[in-house]
PDB file of C-alpha atoms in Angstrom:
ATOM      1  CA  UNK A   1     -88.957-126.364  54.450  1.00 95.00           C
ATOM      2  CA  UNK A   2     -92.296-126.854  52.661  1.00 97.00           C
ATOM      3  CA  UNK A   3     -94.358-129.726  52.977  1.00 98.00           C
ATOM      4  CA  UNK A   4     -97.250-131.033  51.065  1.00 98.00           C
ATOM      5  CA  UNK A   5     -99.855-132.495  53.401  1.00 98.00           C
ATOM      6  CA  UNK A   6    -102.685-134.382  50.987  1.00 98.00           C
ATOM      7  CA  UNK A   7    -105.422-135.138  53.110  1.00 98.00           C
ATOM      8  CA  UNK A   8    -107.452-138.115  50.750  1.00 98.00           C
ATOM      9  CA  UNK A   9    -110.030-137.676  53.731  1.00 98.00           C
ATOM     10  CA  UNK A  10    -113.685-136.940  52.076  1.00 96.00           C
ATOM     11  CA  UNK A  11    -114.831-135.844  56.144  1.00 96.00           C
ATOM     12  CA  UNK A  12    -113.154-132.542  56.049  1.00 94.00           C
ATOM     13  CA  UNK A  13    -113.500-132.688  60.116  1.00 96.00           C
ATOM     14  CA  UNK A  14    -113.151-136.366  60.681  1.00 97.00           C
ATOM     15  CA  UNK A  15    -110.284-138.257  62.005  1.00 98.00           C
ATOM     16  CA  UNK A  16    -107.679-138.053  59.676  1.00 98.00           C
ATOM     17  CA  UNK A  17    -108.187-134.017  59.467  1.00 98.00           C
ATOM     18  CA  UNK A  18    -108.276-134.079  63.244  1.00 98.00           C
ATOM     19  CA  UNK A  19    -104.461-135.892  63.258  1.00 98.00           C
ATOM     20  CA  UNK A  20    -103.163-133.612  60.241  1.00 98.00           C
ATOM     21  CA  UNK A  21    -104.414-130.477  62.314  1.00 98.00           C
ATOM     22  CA  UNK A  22    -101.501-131.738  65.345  1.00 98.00           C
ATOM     23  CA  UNK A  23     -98.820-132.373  62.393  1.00 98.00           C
ATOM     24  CA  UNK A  24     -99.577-129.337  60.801  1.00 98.00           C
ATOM     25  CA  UNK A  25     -99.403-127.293  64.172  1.00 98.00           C
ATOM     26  CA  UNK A  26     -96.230-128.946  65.527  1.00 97.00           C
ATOM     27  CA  UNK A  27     -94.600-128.391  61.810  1.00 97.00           C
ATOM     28  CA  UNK A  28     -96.032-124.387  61.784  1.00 98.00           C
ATOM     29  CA  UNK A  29     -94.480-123.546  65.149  1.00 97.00           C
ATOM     30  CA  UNK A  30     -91.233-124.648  63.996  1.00 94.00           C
ATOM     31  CA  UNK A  31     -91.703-122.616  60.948  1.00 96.00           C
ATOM     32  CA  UNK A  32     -92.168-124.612  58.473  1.00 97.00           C
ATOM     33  CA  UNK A  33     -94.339-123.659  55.356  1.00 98.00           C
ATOM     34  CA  UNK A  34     -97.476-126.110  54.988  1.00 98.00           C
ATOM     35  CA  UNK A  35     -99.356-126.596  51.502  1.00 98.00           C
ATOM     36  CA  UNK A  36    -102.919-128.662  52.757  1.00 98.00           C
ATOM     37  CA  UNK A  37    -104.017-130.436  49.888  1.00 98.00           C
ATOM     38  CA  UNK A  38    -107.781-131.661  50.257  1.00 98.00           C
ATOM     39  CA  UNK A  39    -108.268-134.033  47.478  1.00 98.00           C
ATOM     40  CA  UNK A  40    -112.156-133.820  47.478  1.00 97.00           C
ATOM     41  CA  UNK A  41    -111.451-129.933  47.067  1.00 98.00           C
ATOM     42  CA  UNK A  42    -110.785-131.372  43.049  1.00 98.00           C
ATOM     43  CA  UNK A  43    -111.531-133.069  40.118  1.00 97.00           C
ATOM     44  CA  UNK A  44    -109.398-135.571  39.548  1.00 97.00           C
ATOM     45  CA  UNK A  45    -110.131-138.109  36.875  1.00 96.00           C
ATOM     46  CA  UNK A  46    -108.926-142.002  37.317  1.00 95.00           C
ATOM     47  CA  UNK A  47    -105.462-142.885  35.112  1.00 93.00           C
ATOM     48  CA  UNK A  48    -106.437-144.081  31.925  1.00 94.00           C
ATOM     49  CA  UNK A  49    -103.331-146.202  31.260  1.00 90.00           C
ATOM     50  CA  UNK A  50    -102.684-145.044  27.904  1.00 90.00           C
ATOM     51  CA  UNK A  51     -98.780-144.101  28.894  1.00 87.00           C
ATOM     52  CA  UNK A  52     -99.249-140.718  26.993  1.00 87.00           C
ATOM     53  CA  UNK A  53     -97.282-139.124  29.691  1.00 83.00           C
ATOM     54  CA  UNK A  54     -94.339-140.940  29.137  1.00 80.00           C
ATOM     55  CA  UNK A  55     -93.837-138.836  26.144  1.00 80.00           C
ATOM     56  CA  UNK A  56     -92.439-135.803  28.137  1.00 69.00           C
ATOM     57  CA  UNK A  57     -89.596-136.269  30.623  1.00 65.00           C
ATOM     58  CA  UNK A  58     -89.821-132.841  31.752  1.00 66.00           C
ATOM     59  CA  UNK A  59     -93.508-132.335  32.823  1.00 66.00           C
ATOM     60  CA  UNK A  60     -96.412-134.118  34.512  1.00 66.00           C
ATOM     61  CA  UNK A  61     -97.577-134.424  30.887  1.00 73.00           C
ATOM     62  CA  UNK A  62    -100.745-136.441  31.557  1.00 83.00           C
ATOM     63  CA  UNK A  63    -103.611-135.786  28.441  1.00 88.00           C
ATOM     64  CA  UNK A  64    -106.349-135.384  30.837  1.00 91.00           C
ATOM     65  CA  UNK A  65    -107.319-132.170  31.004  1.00 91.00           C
ATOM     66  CA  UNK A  66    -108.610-132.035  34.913  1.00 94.00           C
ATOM     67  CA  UNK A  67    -107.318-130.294  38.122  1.00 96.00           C
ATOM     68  CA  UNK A  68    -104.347-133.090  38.606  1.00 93.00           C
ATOM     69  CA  UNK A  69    -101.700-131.102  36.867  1.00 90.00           C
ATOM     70  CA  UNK A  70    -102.446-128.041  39.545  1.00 93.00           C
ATOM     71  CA  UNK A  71    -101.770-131.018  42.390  1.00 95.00           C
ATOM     72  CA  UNK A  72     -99.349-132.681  40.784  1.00 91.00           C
ATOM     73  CA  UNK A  73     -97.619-129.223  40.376  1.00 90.00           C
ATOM     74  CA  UNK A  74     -97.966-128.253  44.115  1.00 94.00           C
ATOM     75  CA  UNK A  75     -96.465-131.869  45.073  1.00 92.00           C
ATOM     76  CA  UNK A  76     -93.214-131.312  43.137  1.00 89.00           C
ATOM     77  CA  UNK A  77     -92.780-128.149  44.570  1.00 92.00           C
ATOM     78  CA  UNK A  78     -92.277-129.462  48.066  1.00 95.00           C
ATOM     79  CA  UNK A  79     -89.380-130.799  49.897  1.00 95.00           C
ATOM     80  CA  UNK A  80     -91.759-132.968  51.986  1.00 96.00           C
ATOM     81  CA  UNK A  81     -94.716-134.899  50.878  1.00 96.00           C
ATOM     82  CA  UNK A  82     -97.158-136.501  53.379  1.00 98.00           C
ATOM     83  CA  UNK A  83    -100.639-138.638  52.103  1.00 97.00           C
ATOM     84  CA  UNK A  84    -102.943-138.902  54.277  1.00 98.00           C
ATOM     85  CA  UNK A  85    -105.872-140.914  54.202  1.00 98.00           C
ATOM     86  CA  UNK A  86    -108.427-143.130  56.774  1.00 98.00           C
ATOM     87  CA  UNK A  87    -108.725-146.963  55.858  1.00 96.00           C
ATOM     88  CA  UNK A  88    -111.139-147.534  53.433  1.00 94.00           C
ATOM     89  CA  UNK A  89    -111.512-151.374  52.344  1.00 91.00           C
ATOM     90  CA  UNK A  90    -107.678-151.976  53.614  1.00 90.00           C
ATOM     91  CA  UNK A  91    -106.830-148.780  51.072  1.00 92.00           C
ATOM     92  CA  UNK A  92    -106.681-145.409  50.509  1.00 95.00           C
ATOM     93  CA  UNK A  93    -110.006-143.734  49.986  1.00 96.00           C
ATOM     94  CA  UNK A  94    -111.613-143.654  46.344  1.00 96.00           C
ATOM     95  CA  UNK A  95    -111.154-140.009  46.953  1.00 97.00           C
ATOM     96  CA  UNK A  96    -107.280-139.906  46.734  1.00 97.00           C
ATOM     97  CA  UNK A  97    -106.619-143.537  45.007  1.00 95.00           C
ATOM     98  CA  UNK A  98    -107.037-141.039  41.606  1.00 95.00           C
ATOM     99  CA  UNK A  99    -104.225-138.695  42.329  1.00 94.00           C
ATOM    100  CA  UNK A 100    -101.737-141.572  43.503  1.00 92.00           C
ATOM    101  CA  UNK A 101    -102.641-143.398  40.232  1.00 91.00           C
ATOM    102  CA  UNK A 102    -102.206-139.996  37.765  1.00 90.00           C
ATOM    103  CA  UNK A 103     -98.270-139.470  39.813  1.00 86.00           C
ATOM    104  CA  UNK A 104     -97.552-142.035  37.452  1.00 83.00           C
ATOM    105  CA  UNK A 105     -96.331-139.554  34.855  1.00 80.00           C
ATOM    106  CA  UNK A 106     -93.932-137.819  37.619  1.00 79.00           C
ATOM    107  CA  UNK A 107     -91.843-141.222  37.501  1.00 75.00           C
ATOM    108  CA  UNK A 108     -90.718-140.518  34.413  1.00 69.00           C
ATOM    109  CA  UNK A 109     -89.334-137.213  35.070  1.00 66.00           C
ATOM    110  CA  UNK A 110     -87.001-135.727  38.249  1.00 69.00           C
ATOM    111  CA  UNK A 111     -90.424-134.159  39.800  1.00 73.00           C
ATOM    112  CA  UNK A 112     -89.810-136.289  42.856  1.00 76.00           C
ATOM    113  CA  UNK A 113     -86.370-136.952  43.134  1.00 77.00           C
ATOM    114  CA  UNK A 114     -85.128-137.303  46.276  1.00 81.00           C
ATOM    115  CA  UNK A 115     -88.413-135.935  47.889  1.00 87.00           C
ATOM    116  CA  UNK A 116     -89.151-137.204  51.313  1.00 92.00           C
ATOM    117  CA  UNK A 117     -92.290-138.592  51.576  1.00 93.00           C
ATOM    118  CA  UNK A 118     -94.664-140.112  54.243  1.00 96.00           C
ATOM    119  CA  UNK A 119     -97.879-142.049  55.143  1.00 96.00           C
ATOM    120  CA  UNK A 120    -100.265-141.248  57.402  1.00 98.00           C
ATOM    121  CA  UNK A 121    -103.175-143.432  57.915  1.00 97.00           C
ATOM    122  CA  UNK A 122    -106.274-143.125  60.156  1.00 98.00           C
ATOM    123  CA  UNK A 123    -108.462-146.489  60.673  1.00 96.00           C
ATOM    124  CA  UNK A 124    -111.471-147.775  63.007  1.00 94.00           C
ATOM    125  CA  UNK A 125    -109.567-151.294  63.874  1.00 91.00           C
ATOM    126  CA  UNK A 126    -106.655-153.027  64.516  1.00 88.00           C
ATOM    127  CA  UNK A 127    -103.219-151.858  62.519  1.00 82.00           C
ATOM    128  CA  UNK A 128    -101.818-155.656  62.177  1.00 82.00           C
ATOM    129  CA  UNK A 129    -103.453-157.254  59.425  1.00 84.00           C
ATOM    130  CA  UNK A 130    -105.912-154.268  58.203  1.00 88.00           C
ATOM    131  CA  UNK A 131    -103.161-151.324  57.356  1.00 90.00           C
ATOM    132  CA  UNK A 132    -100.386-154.069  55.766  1.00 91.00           C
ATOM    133  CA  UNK A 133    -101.679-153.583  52.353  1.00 91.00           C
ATOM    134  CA  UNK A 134    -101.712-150.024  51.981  1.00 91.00           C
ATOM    135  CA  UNK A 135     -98.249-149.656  53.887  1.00 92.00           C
ATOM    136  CA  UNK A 136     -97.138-152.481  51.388  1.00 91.00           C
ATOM    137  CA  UNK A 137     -98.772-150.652  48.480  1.00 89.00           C
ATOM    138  CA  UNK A 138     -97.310-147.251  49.713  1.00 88.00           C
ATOM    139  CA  UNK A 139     -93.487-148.979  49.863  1.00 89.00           C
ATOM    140  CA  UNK A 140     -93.399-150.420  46.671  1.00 86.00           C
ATOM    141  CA  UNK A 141     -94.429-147.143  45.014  1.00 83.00           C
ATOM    142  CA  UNK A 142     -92.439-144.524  47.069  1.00 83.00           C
ATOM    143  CA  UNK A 143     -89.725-146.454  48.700  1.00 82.00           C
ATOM    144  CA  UNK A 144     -87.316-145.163  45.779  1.00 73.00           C
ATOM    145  CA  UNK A 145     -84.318-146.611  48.334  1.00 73.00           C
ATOM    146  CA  UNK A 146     -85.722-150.057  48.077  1.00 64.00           C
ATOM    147  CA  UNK A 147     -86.017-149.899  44.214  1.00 67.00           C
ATOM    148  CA  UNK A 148     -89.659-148.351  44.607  1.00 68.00           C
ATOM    149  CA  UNK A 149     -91.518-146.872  41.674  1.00 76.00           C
ATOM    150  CA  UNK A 150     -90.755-143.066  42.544  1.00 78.00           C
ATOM    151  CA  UNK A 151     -87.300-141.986  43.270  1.00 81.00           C
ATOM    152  CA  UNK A 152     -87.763-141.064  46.488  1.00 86.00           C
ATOM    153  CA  UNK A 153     -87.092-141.518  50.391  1.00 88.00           C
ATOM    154  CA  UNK A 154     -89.664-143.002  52.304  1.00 90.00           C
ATOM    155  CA  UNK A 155     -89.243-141.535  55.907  1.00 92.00           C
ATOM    156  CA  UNK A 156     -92.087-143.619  57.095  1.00 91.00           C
ATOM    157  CA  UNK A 157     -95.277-145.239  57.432  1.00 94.00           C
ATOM    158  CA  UNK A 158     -97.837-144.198  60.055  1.00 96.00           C
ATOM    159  CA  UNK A 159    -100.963-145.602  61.205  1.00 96.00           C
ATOM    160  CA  UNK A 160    -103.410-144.514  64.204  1.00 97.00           C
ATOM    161  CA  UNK A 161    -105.533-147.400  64.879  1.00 95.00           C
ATOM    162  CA  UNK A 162    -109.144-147.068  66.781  1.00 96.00           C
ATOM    163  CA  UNK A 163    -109.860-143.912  65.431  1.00 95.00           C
ATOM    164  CA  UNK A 164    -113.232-144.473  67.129  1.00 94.00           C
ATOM    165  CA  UNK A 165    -111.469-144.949  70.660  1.00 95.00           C
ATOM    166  CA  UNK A 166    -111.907-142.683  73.562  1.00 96.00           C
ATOM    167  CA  UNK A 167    -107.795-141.741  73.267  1.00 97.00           C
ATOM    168  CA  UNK A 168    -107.885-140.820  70.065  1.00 96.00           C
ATOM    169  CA  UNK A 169    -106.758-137.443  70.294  1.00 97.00           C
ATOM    170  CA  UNK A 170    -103.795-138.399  72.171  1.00 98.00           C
ATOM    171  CA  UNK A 171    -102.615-140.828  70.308  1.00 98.00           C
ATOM    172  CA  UNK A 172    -103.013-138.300  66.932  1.00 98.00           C
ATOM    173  CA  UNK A 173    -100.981-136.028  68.973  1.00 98.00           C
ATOM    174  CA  UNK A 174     -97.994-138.401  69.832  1.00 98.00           C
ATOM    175  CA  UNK A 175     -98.122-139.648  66.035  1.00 97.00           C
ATOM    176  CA  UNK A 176     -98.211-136.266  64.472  1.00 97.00           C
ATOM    177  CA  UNK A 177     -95.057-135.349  66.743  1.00 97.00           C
ATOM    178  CA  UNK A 178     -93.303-138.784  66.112  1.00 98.00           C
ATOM    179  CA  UNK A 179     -93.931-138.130  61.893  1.00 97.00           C
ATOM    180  CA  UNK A 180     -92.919-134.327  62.551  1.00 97.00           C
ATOM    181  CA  UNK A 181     -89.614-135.119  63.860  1.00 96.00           C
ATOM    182  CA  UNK A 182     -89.320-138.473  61.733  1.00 95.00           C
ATOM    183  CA  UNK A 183     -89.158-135.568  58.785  1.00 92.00           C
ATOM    184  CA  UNK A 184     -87.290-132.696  60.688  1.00 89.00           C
ATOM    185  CA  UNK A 185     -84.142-135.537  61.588  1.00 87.00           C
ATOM    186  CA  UNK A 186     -83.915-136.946  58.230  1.00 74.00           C
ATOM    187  CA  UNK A 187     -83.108-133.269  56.891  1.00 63.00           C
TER     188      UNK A 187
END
């Protein structure tokens, strides 16, 4: 299976790289082929809104002429999408916001149908009333089940809290292996 990890992360080494590195391990040794997507590795410009890429049902036809097409390319090519991003503001970072925003033009073609997608999301406090928004956000956009934007299956919503805490690392660890399996069982 191939799965598109997009790490929205600008600390290449921080947290959220630190819980991808267990997911991406667990999903390797089970042979799985993993596409790491580091957002900050491109330039992606914010959506304009002009609708432009509604023209074309068969294409990400976006206008802008920047490095999303390559991404957005590299997503539909997977059978498994995961974004992952710390908690910036009760969002995703200003880093990967961008790329979620330019997907728009894959809802108007089959790009994502039926992909499985996930969230994975590192932050410093609490997950009760600080991660609701994005996970909220996250549902009504990919929860295609639930009459979300994209058509596709949301196989769930992640979030390691205290990412400052002394545990960290075990907690990652159990949450990579609960996502990994969350996507190897809903094959």
């Amino acid at each position: 299976m191939k799965i598109a990890i997009i790490m929205g992360s600008p600390q290449r080494h921080g947290k959220t790289a630190t819980a991808l590195g267990f997911l991406e391990r667990n999903l390797l040794s089970q042979g799985h082929d993993i596409d790491r997507i580091n957002v900050t590795d491109y330039n992606i410009n914010a959506c304009l809104g002009c609708y432009a890429c509604m023209q074309n049902k068969d294409a990400a036809g976006c206008i802008q002429k920047d490095d999303a097409e390559q991404v957005l390319m590299r997503i539909s090519l997977a059978d498994v999408v995961i974004y992952a991003s710390p908690l910036y503001c009760f969002d995703l970072t200003a880093q990967l916001k961008p790329l979620v925003d330019r997907s728009f033009c894959l809802s108007n073609t089959s790009l994502l149908d039926g992909k499985r997608v996930a969230l994975l999301i590192t932050c410093a406090g609490q997950e009760e009333g600080n991660a609701d928004l994005v996970q909220e956000f996250f549902r009504r956009g990919f929860d295609g089940e639930n009459k979300g934007m994209f058509h596709t299956k949301l196989v769930g919503e992640y979030v390691i809290p205290y990412s400052n805490a002394s545990d960290f690392n075990e907690r990652a660890r159990k949450t990579a292996n609960d996502l990994a399996a969350a996507i190897l069982n809903d094959q």
